[in-house]
mmCIF file of N, CA, C and O in Angstrom:
data_model
loop_
_atom_site.group_PDB
_atom_site.id
_atom_site.type_symbol
_atom_site.label_atom_id
_atom_site.label_comp_id
_atom_site.label_asym_id
_atom_site.label_seq_id
_atom_site.Cartn_x
_atom_site.Cartn_y
_atom_site.Cartn_z
ATOM 1 N N ASP A 4 54.275 -78.330 236.263
ATOM 2 C CA ASP A 4 54.470 -77.711 237.469
ATOM 3 C C ASP A 4 54.149 -78.904 238.741
ATOM 4 O O ASP A 4 52.632 -79.349 238.642
ATOM 5 N N ASP A 5 54.668 -79.428 239.846
ATOM 6 C CA ASP A 5 54.833 -79.542 240.962
ATOM 7 C C ASP A 5 54.008 -78.508 242.250
ATOM 8 O O ASP A 5 54.357 -77.717 241.815
ATOM 9 N N GLN A 6 53.112 -79.301 243.071
ATOM 10 C CA GLN A 6 52.935 -78.590 243.805
ATOM 11 C C GLN A 6 52.429 -79.530 245.256
ATOM 12 O O GLN A 6 52.668 -80.887 245.117
ATOM 13 N N LEU A 7 53.205 -78.849 246.291
ATOM 14 C CA LEU A 7 52.391 -79.616 247.499
ATOM 15 C C LEU A 7 51.526 -78.194 248.639
ATOM 16 O O LEU A 7 52.175 -77.760 249.148
ATOM 17 N N PHE A 8 50.888 -79.340 249.362
ATOM 18 C CA PHE A 8 49.949 -78.299 250.331
ATOM 19 C C PHE A 8 50.404 -79.476 251.105
ATOM 20 O O PHE A 8 50.495 -80.178 251.128
ATOM 21 N N VAL A 9 50.151 -78.556 252.320
ATOM 22 C CA VAL A 9 51.019 -78.812 253.678
ATOM 23 C C VAL A 9 49.778 -78.482 254.630
ATOM 24 O O VAL A 9 49.686 -76.617 254.620
ATOM 25 N N PHE A 10 48.940 -78.319 255.896
ATOM 26 C CA PHE A 10 47.797 -78.102 255.947
ATOM 27 C C PHE A 10 47.794 -78.693 257.637
ATOM 28 O O PHE A 10 48.449 -80.214 258.057
ATOM 29 N N SER A 11 47.815 -77.624 258.665
ATOM 30 C CA SER A 11 47.333 -78.522 260.111
ATOM 31 C C SER A 11 46.153 -79.325 260.325
ATOM 32 O O SER A 11 45.072 -79.133 258.953
ATOM 33 N N ASP A 12 45.678 -79.803 261.430
ATOM 34 C CA ASP A 12 44.382 -80.505 260.928
ATOM 35 C C ASP A 12 43.264 -79.516 261.682
ATOM 36 O O ASP A 12 42.021 -80.180 261.723
ATOM 37 N N GLY A 13 43.432 -77.717 262.312
ATOM 38 C CA GLY A 13 42.592 -77.157 262.098
ATOM 39 C C GLY A 13 42.799 -76.856 260.991
ATOM 40 O O GLY A 13 40.599 -76.314 260.706
ATOM 41 N N PHE A 14 43.025 -77.317 259.699
ATOM 42 C CA PHE A 14 42.255 -76.596 258.338
ATOM 43 C C PHE A 14 41.090 -77.942 257.739
ATOM 44 O O PHE A 14 40.104 -77.517 257.439
ATOM 45 N N SER A 15 41.747 -79.108 258.230
ATOM 46 C CA SER A 15 40.656 -80.308 257.589
ATOM 47 C C SER A 15 39.615 -80.314 258.269
ATOM 48 O O SER A 15 38.810 -81.222 258.032
ATOM 49 N N GLU A 16 39.362 -80.024 259.871
ATOM 50 C CA GLU A 16 38.713 -79.979 260.702
ATOM 51 C C GLU A 16 37.409 -78.635 260.590
ATOM 52 O O GLU A 16 36.427 -78.509 261.494
ATOM 53 N N ALA A 17 37.684 -77.581 260.089
ATOM 54 C CA ALA A 17 36.888 -76.684 260.264
ATOM 55 C C ALA A 17 35.970 -77.179 259.520
ATOM 56 O O ALA A 17 34.773 -75.954 260.158
ATOM 57 N N ASN A 18 35.227 -78.184 258.436
ATOM 58 C CA ASN A 18 34.273 -78.243 258.336
ATOM 59 C C ASN A 18 33.508 -79.014 258.664
ATOM 60 O O ASN A 18 33.488 -80.590 258.006
ATOM 61 N N LEU A 19 33.954 -79.502 259.924
ATOM 62 C CA LEU A 19 32.603 -80.587 260.574
ATOM 63 C C LEU A 19 31.520 -81.601 259.934
ATOM 64 O O LEU A 19 31.124 -82.839 260.727
ATOM 65 N N GLU A 20 30.849 -80.686 259.430
ATOM 66 C CA GLU A 20 29.491 -80.864 259.328
ATOM 67 C C GLU A 20 29.666 -81.397 257.718
ATOM 68 O O GLU A 20 28.785 -81.993 257.164
ATOM 69 N N ASP A 21 30.827 -82.054 257.361
ATOM 70 C CA ASP A 21 31.537 -82.621 255.387
ATOM 71 C C ASP A 21 30.959 -83.916 255.791
ATOM 72 O O ASP A 21 32.001 -84.959 256.680
ATOM 73 N N GLU A 22 30.031 -84.595 255.294
ATOM 74 C CA GLU A 22 29.042 -86.457 255.437
ATOM 75 C C GLU A 22 30.839 -87.038 255.606
ATOM 76 O O GLU A 22 31.266 -87.897 255.954
ATOM 77 N N ASP A 23 30.971 -86.867 254.256
ATOM 78 C CA ASP A 23 32.471 -87.951 253.616
ATOM 79 C C ASP A 23 33.804 -87.271 253.783
ATOM 80 O O ASP A 23 35.027 -87.655 253.321
ATOM 81 N N GLY A 24 34.393 -86.039 254.205
ATOM 82 C CA GLY A 24 35.193 -86.372 254.562
ATOM 83 C C GLY A 24 36.483 -85.726 254.142
ATOM 84 O O GLY A 24 37.396 -85.216 254.052
ATOM 85 N N ASN A 25 35.534 -85.095 252.410
ATOM 86 C CA ASN A 25 36.441 -84.407 251.703
ATOM 87 C C ASN A 25 36.630 -83.752 251.365
ATOM 88 O O ASN A 25 37.111 -82.951 250.494
ATOM 89 N N TRP A 26 36.366 -82.387 252.260
ATOM 90 C CA TRP A 26 35.494 -81.379 252.036
ATOM 91 C C TRP A 26 37.321 -80.792 251.877
ATOM 92 O O TRP A 26 37.751 -79.784 250.985
ATOM 93 N N PRO A 27 38.378 -80.783 252.738
ATOM 94 C CA PRO A 27 39.663 -80.190 251.948
ATOM 95 C C PRO A 27 40.591 -81.080 250.900
ATOM 96 O O PRO A 27 41.193 -79.765 250.643
ATOM 97 N N LEU A 28 40.296 -82.046 250.543
ATOM 98 C CA LEU A 28 40.711 -82.622 248.875
ATOM 99 C C LEU A 28 40.040 -82.080 248.329
ATOM 100 O O LEU A 28 40.739 -81.345 247.520
ATOM 101 N N GLU A 29 38.980 -82.063 248.243
ATOM 102 C CA GLU A 29 38.173 -80.959 247.002
ATOM 103 C C GLU A 29 38.255 -79.821 246.856
ATOM 104 O O GLU A 29 38.536 -79.452 246.079
ATOM 105 N N THR A 30 38.584 -79.128 247.624
ATOM 106 C CA THR A 30 38.980 -77.564 247.893
ATOM 107 C C THR A 30 40.514 -77.049 247.953
ATOM 108 O O THR A 30 40.594 -77.148 246.559
ATOM 109 N N ILE A 31 41.287 -78.230 247.782
ATOM 110 C CA ILE A 31 42.412 -78.021 246.819
ATOM 111 C C ILE A 31 42.735 -78.178 245.848
ATOM 112 O O ILE A 31 43.086 -77.375 245.150
ATOM 113 N N ARG A 32 42.167 -79.543 245.044
ATOM 114 C CA ARG A 32 42.317 -79.048 244.155
ATOM 115 C C ARG A 32 41.737 -78.878 243.135
ATOM 116 O O ARG A 32 41.726 -77.808 242.155
ATOM 117 N N GLN A 33 40.727 -78.078 243.695
ATOM 118 C CA GLN A 33 39.951 -77.165 242.372
ATOM 119 C C GLN A 33 40.310 -75.481 242.946
ATOM 120 O O GLN A 33 41.173 -74.816 241.622
ATOM 121 N N MET A 34 41.414 -74.956 244.096
ATOM 122 C CA MET A 34 41.814 -74.240 244.333
ATOM 123 C C MET A 34 43.300 -74.268 243.596
ATOM 124 O O MET A 34 44.074 -73.707 243.103
ATOM 125 N N GLY A 35 43.801 -75.204 243.877
ATOM 126 C CA GLY A 35 45.271 -75.597 243.677
ATOM 127 C C GLY A 35 45.152 -75.478 241.703
ATOM 128 O O GLY A 35 46.485 -75.296 241.170
ATOM 129 N N SER A 36 44.006 -76.295 240.974
ATOM 130 C CA SER A 36 44.395 -76.171 239.759
ATOM 131 C C SER A 36 44.129 -74.945 238.909
ATOM 132 O O SER A 36 44.462 -75.079 237.902
ATOM 133 N N LYS A 37 43.869 -74.204 239.896
ATOM 134 C CA LYS A 37 43.615 -72.667 239.134
ATOM 135 C C LYS A 37 45.222 -71.604 238.931
ATOM 136 O O LYS A 37 45.542 -71.020 238.806
ATOM 137 N N LYS A 38 46.271 -72.632 239.480
ATOM 138 C CA LYS A 38 48.100 -72.408 239.260
ATOM 139 C C LYS A 38 47.944 -70.060 239.957
ATOM 140 O O LYS A 38 48.822 -70.288 239.221
ATOM 141 N N GLN A 39 46.757 -69.793 240.630
ATOM 142 C CA GLN A 39 46.974 -68.747 241.234
ATOM 143 C C GLN A 39 48.073 -68.690 242.192
ATOM 144 O O GLN A 39 48.418 -69.486 243.006
ATOM 145 N N LYS A 40 48.552 -67.193 242.854
ATOM 146 C CA LYS A 40 49.731 -66.997 243.494
ATOM 147 C C LYS A 40 48.583 -66.846 245.008
ATOM 148 O O LYS A 40 47.461 -66.526 244.334
ATOM 149 N N GLY A 41 48.785 -66.489 246.175
ATOM 150 C CA GLY A 41 47.893 -66.201 247.486
ATOM 151 C C GLY A 41 46.877 -67.411 247.460
ATOM 152 O O GLY A 41 46.079 -67.567 248.134
ATOM 153 N N ILE A 42 47.308 -68.519 246.938
ATOM 154 C CA ILE A 42 46.082 -70.113 247.146
ATOM 155 C C ILE A 42 46.240 -70.790 248.942
ATOM 156 O O ILE A 42 45.506 -70.807 249.653
ATOM 157 N N ALA A 43 47.048 -70.396 249.290
ATOM 158 C CA ALA A 43 47.449 -71.055 251.172
ATOM 159 C C ALA A 43 46.526 -69.694 252.180
ATOM 160 O O ALA A 43 45.786 -70.220 252.677
ATOM 161 N N GLY A 44 46.592 -68.645 251.529
ATOM 162 C CA GLY A 44 45.862 -67.623 252.166
ATOM 163 C C GLY A 44 44.386 -68.088 251.803
ATOM 164 O O GLY A 44 43.605 -67.814 253.333
ATOM 165 N N ARG A 45 43.777 -67.816 250.498
ATOM 166 C CA ARG A 45 42.814 -68.353 250.541
ATOM 167 C C ARG A 45 41.743 -69.316 251.194
ATOM 168 O O ARG A 45 40.719 -69.693 251.556
ATOM 169 N N LEU A 46 42.719 -70.266 250.842
ATOM 170 C CA LEU A 46 42.329 -71.449 251.659
ATOM 171 C C LEU A 46 41.937 -71.541 253.092
ATOM 172 O O LEU A 46 40.757 -72.045 253.271
ATOM 173 N N ALA A 47 43.036 -70.889 253.745
ATOM 174 C CA ALA A 47 43.592 -70.933 254.913
ATOM 175 C C ALA A 47 41.875 -70.027 255.495
ATOM 176 O O ALA A 47 41.270 -69.787 256.500
ATOM 177 N N ASN A 48 41.237 -68.755 254.529
ATOM 178 C CA ASN A 48 40.190 -67.828 254.491
ATOM 179 C C ASN A 48 39.292 -69.127 254.597
ATOM 180 O O ASN A 48 37.573 -68.613 255.574
ATOM 181 N N GLU A 49 38.813 -69.580 253.898
ATOM 182 C CA GLU A 49 37.746 -70.187 253.335
ATOM 183 C C GLU A 49 37.310 -71.221 254.486
ATOM 184 O O GLU A 49 36.030 -71.390 254.772
ATOM 185 N N ALA A 50 38.743 -72.308 255.033
ATOM 186 C CA ALA A 50 38.012 -72.689 256.271
ATOM 187 C C ALA A 50 38.189 -72.241 257.481
ATOM 188 O O ALA A 50 37.144 -72.303 258.624
ATOM 189 N N ALA A 51 38.527 -71.306 257.564
ATOM 190 C CA ALA A 51 38.000 -69.990 258.533
ATOM 191 C C ALA A 51 36.411 -69.317 258.689
ATOM 192 O O ALA A 51 35.212 -69.514 259.553
ATOM 193 N N ALA A 52 36.330 -68.909 257.973
ATOM 194 C CA ALA A 52 34.773 -68.549 257.362
ATOM 195 C C ALA A 52 33.727 -69.877 257.161
ATOM 196 O O ALA A 52 31.948 -69.892 257.903
ATOM 197 N N ARG A 53 34.209 -71.734 257.626
ATOM 198 C CA ARG A 53 33.251 -72.413 257.549
ATOM 199 C C ARG A 53 32.679 -72.463 259.102
ATOM 200 O O ARG A 53 31.831 -73.169 259.296
ATOM 201 N N GLY A 54 33.171 -71.566 259.781
ATOM 202 C CA GLY A 54 32.406 -71.302 261.479
ATOM 203 C C GLY A 54 33.569 -70.868 262.359
ATOM 204 O O GLY A 54 34.378 -70.758 261.867
ATOM 205 N N PRO A 55 33.243 -71.739 263.515
ATOM 206 C CA PRO A 55 33.280 -71.112 264.498
ATOM 207 C C PRO A 55 35.367 -72.108 264.792
ATOM 208 O O PRO A 55 35.012 -72.598 264.729
ATOM 209 N N ILE A 56 36.375 -71.286 265.192
ATOM 210 C CA ILE A 56 37.320 -72.183 264.765
ATOM 211 C C ILE A 56 38.051 -72.457 265.351
ATOM 212 O O ILE A 56 37.817 -71.839 266.989
ATOM 213 N N ARG A 57 38.611 -73.430 266.247
ATOM 214 C CA ARG A 57 38.281 -74.378 267.006
ATOM 215 C C ARG A 57 40.091 -75.122 267.554
ATOM 216 O O ARG A 57 40.648 -75.558 268.866
ATOM 217 N N ASP A 58 40.551 -74.704 266.034
ATOM 218 C CA ASP A 58 42.150 -74.737 266.269
ATOM 219 C C ASP A 58 42.769 -73.657 265.183
ATOM 220 O O ASP A 58 42.097 -73.156 264.362
ATOM 221 N N ASP A 59 44.717 -74.268 265.138
ATOM 222 C CA ASP A 59 44.945 -72.924 264.413
ATOM 223 C C ASP A 59 44.562 -73.337 263.220
ATOM 224 O O ASP A 59 44.442 -74.547 262.556
ATOM 225 N N ILE A 60 44.707 -73.284 261.994
ATOM 226 C CA ILE A 60 44.422 -72.978 260.346
ATOM 227 C C ILE A 60 45.580 -72.515 260.194
ATOM 228 O O ILE A 60 45.448 -71.280 259.431
ATOM 229 N N THR A 61 46.566 -73.902 259.975
ATOM 230 C CA THR A 61 47.647 -73.362 259.214
ATOM 231 C C THR A 61 47.444 -74.171 257.238
ATOM 232 O O THR A 61 47.207 -74.968 257.318
ATOM 233 N N VAL A 62 48.228 -73.199 256.752
ATOM 234 C CA VAL A 62 48.355 -74.158 255.717
ATOM 235 C C VAL A 62 49.623 -73.538 254.678
ATOM 236 O O VAL A 62 49.886 -72.119 254.490
ATOM 237 N N MET A 63 50.270 -74.565 253.970
ATOM 238 C CA MET A 63 51.278 -73.796 253.182
ATOM 239 C C MET A 63 51.416 -74.412 251.539
ATOM 240 O O MET A 63 50.843 -75.786 251.549
ATOM 241 N N HIS A 64 52.281 -73.454 251.255
ATOM 242 C CA HIS A 64 51.464 -74.230 249.493
ATOM 243 C C HIS A 64 52.652 -73.872 248.740
ATOM 244 O O HIS A 64 53.985 -72.625 248.566
ATOM 245 N N LEU A 65 53.749 -75.062 248.269
ATOM 246 C CA LEU A 65 54.784 -74.416 247.177
ATOM 247 C C LEU A 65 54.440 -75.354 245.473
ATOM 248 O O LEU A 65 53.582 -76.278 245.691
ATOM 249 N N ARG A 66 55.248 -74.569 245.403
ATOM 250 C CA ARG A 66 54.717 -75.290 243.712
ATOM 251 C C ARG A 66 56.341 -74.726 242.814
ATOM 252 O O ARG A 66 57.503 -73.804 243.335
ATOM 253 N N ARG A 67 56.934 -75.608 242.191
ATOM 254 C CA ARG A 67 57.950 -76.068 241.112
ATOM 255 C C ARG A 67 57.716 -75.813 240.028
ATOM 256 O O ARG A 67 56.656 -76.164 239.500
ATOM 257 N N THR A 68 58.395 -74.755 239.175
ATOM 258 C CA THR A 68 57.981 -74.659 237.771
ATOM 259 C C THR A 68 59.231 -75.610 237.435
ATOM 260 O O THR A 68 59.576 -75.405 237.707
ATOM 261 N N ASN A 69 58.887 -75.226 235.833
ATOM 262 C CA ASN A 69 59.415 -76.005 234.712
ATOM 263 C C ASN A 69 60.156 -74.734 234.070
ATOM 264 O O ASN A 69 60.389 -75.537 233.759
ATOM 265 N N ALA A 70 60.629 -73.699 234.955
ATOM 266 C CA ALA A 70 61.817 -72.728 234.456
ATOM 267 C C ALA A 70 62.851 -73.649 234.204
ATOM 268 O O ALA A 70 63.576 -74.317 234.779
ATOM 269 N N THR A 71 63.491 -73.334 233.422
ATOM 270 C CA THR A 71 64.685 -73.113 232.354
ATOM 271 C C THR A 71 66.446 -72.965 233.708
ATOM 272 O O THR A 71 65.709 -72.082 234.388
ATOM 273 N N PRO A 72 66.812 -73.574 234.368
ATOM 274 C CA PRO A 72 67.750 -73.531 235.692
ATOM 275 C C PRO A 72 68.694 -72.183 234.943
ATOM 276 O O PRO A 72 68.851 -71.713 233.446
ATOM 277 N N ALA A 73 68.845 -71.237 236.271
ATOM 278 C CA ALA A 73 69.777 -70.153 235.930
ATOM 279 C C ALA A 73 70.739 -70.167 235.799
ATOM 280 O O ALA A 73 71.669 -69.617 234.404
ATOM 281 N N CYS A 74 71.312 -71.562 236.111
ATOM 282 C CA CYS A 74 73.246 -72.013 235.510
ATOM 283 C C CYS A 74 72.895 -73.395 235.197
ATOM 284 O O CYS A 74 72.837 -73.888 235.426
ATOM 285 N N ASN A 75 73.984 -73.871 234.177
ATOM 286 C CA ASN A 75 74.369 -75.221 234.244
ATOM 287 C C ASN A 75 75.183 -76.098 234.963
ATOM 288 O O ASN A 75 76.058 -75.232 235.412
#
């Protein structure tokens, strides 16, 4: 499966106390590896729970599975 995550700066700036700045990518890797539905909503909720919301928090998750095509 291939996955694509797109997020606004409000998501990446939600944890300004992150010293190394890797919070967004580490969180996406952790949640994305589980291959569950609703990942974008969980990521947005995680960002919102990090403190006062200073900007919009937008997360989009696209996944392409290796399913067999319906027609040839």
